[in-house]
């Protein structure tokens, strides 16, 4: 169990209780939406795991399937208009094909989600404290007074000043940063094993963002839960995540330890993203952009989805990039790293490129 | 530095009046969105506007483009006062000052072809008469789009391409100043660099001046010559980019820079010192007395509550900065103090 991405399903039969135990085991998850124009393949054969006490960052372009895959974990897709295949096991329990009642039970008891827009999970007509108290009572046989006391404690825990008074206010009386805190309090009130935070700070300023990310980190230490942090901000990943999954056009393309992947990417898309950053420190004249734009999910490119934009495909013998979907494989010399790329030695190729530039 | 001044903004104010019920009475109040700011932009220069959400960046942008009218203060464009000129007289200004919007989806009319979108401003301003089509194709080429796509609709382009159309539209009338309000924040990460490169090339080739609004401090550092840091409708620090990023003196600037997450952590560079601000930005309806930042400032003293610090030249630290060349640097703080290393130092390439 020393690797963050061990063999799928290895220890998911028993309940996860120790740090490092797999809480969420996603294998070959595929999500498609039938639309007028055809089948939108939003997530294709996605495999990853989330472990207790660790933060997994899921990064990728807009539309790469980050939110759709997490919503599948929470059962938030309309079953009539979504086809979901593969396996999602939460604490050993299979969720693909599970009835609504199962999802209702796991939500807020085992998994909580924090969205970009706190408006979407705080009810505008109920006082913040009451909402948290009710969520607590739904899973604990306690009196209203006890639950309300717990709500105030939670508001205090997430750093809301005057929690007693704030508990009696409505969401609109909170600022954006405070609403986000309140939503985290709501998400954590039942001590979930997995917290999914989907762009929790994108709508916030950097100074408030820093507060919220600190908070998530602290709470994770305290509660020991697994956190999935969805973001497109690689600097946020560098500072907060343990593990990383990079997605492109609905597929995972690289995974490993977060800091290591950012320091030494071994898949051309990850590399391109890092190269294109106007790193705070460098006053270079031209940014190194990835040419082209992301593909349509209605008609994914053949072979490697990234090949139309990849500047390394010529270094792959034959026409594999055009014709064959690369399988996950370990990267030589990098522990715990998996990539989907045909390059024979991606690390060497990308390192050499970095030297030339 | 000898480039002529293009835009001179002095004591610009924009209050949005509204009424609210307080107890049993209706009271008039103001959202003090922009509350007395001054800055200049020279030909070919880029001024970055940064600061927390709601500090007045977009309002400033709309005032300078005269999409909105200031409550008071003055805006001189090439020496001409455009603060209150009427709509009928705005045509010339509309040509010289153009805006690029954040959202490439909503800022283009979905029912018009690219040809119509780019051709309309030409006709309105009577430019390239009889040769509009050639000019449109030239513009498409300029922003890296295929000139044959002149008859396509916005929905047939990707987000990055649509933003290029927005840029082409701004360029159509040969402006001197472009106000870009978060021009890349709605774009995919891998596309942002393409659009930034395009803006930089056009700026250099056409000697354009920019006011560039962005929350991404890295993008601003890359693109701008000067930076104005705003807080609650005021400029708190203003100056050459290197001064602001490498030797900021205002506590808010320092907090802002230090809060930005840093990717270099992944490369084993130790995390920089973090200044954690407590609390949220106060309401612009009833901002704090004296220095507006004082409610969150770790240095605040009594004088901060009673006296508003003016925006003055920074000079405390001349000795300290020694080697660093002089240049514009102003701050509004009673207790300024240089702090370095808030952003990672320039690495060897
Ligand atoms: N109900 C739906 N019907 C059809 N297509 C959908 C539906 N929901 C999502 N999609 C599409 O699935 C793709 C993946 O969307 P998803 O929201 O997961 O992207 P994301 O990676 O979270 O992007 P972002 O960074 O913009 O949030 C997108 O192309 C989206 O348009
Ligand atoms: N038309 C309006 N009526 C009333 N208040 C307004 C109006 N436009 C802006 N405001 C207020 O003025 C303040 C400044 O807004 P502005 O849009 O300029 O901020 P900003 O710095 O651009 O923020 P952001 O980074 O979120 O875009 C805010 O408090 C905003 O709510
Ligand atoms: S598989 Fe080929 S096209 Fe895809 S990233 Fe690797 S080299 Fe590039
Ligand atoms: Mg999303
Ligand atoms: Mg704005």
PDB file of C-alpha atoms in Angstrom, chain A residues 234-235 238 244 246 254 258-279 282 288 290 354, chain B residues 189 263 266-267:
ATOM      1  CA  UNK A 234      -1.508  24.202 -10.906  1.00  0.00           C
ATOM      2  CA  UNK A 235      -0.027  26.491  -8.264  1.00  0.00           C
ATOM      3  CA  UNK A 238       1.585  22.457  -5.826  1.00  0.00           C
ATOM      4  CA  UNK A 244      -2.577  14.405  -8.857  1.00  0.00           C
ATOM      5  CA  UNK A 246      -4.346  15.115 -14.994  1.00  0.00           C
ATOM      6  CA  UNK A 254      -0.971  11.345 -16.069  1.00  0.00           C
ATOM      7  CA  UNK A 258       1.497  16.004  -7.082  1.00  0.00           C
ATOM      8  CA  UNK A 259       4.749  17.832  -6.464  1.00  0.00           C
ATOM      9  CA  UNK A 260       6.740  15.337  -8.477  1.00  0.00           C
ATOM     10  CA  UNK A 261       4.436  15.535 -11.469  1.00  0.00           C
ATOM     11  CA  UNK A 262       4.615  19.320 -11.458  1.00  0.00           C
ATOM     12  CA  UNK A 263       8.376  19.283 -11.101  1.00  0.00           C
ATOM     13  CA  UNK A 264       8.930  16.597 -13.689  1.00  0.00           C
ATOM     14  CA  UNK A 265       5.925  16.017 -15.949  1.00  0.00           C
ATOM     15  CA  UNK A 266       6.149  12.998 -18.162  1.00  0.00           C
ATOM     16  CA  UNK A 267       3.238  13.418 -20.547  1.00  0.00           C
ATOM     17  CA  UNK A 268       3.257  16.112 -23.255  1.00  0.00           C
ATOM     18  CA  UNK A 269      -0.043  17.703 -22.213  1.00  0.00           C
ATOM     19  CA  UNK A 270       1.017  18.111 -18.579  1.00  0.00           C
ATOM     20  CA  UNK A 271       4.351  19.411 -19.799  1.00  0.00           C
ATOM     21  CA  UNK A 272       2.662  21.884 -22.147  1.00  0.00           C
ATOM     22  CA  UNK A 273       0.408  23.205 -19.387  1.00  0.00           C
ATOM     23  CA  UNK A 274       3.351  23.835 -17.100  1.00  0.00           C
ATOM     24  CA  UNK A 275       5.376  25.448 -19.853  1.00  0.00           C
ATOM     25  CA  UNK A 276       2.557  27.841 -20.748  1.00  0.00           C
ATOM     26  CA  UNK A 277       2.339  29.363 -17.248  1.00  0.00           C
ATOM     27  CA  UNK A 278       3.534  32.925 -16.871  1.00  0.00           C
ATOM     28  CA  UNK A 279       5.343  31.790 -13.773  1.00  0.00           C
ATOM     29  CA  UNK A 282       9.967  34.942 -15.067  1.00  0.00           C
ATOM     30  CA  UNK A 288       5.081  28.904 -24.509  1.00  0.00           C
ATOM     31  CA  UNK A 290       0.108  24.774 -26.512  1.00  0.00           C
ATOM     32  CA  UNK A 354      13.253  21.846 -21.760  1.00  0.00           C
TER      33      UNK A 354
ATOM     34  CA  UNK B 189      -5.534  27.240 -19.361  1.00  0.00           C
ATOM     35  CA  UNK B 263       4.063  26.554  -8.282  1.00  0.00           C
ATOM     36  CA  UNK B 266       6.810  21.737  -6.439  1.00  0.00           C
ATOM     37  CA  UNK B 267      10.383  22.354  -7.501  1.00  0.00           C
TER      38      UNK B 267
END
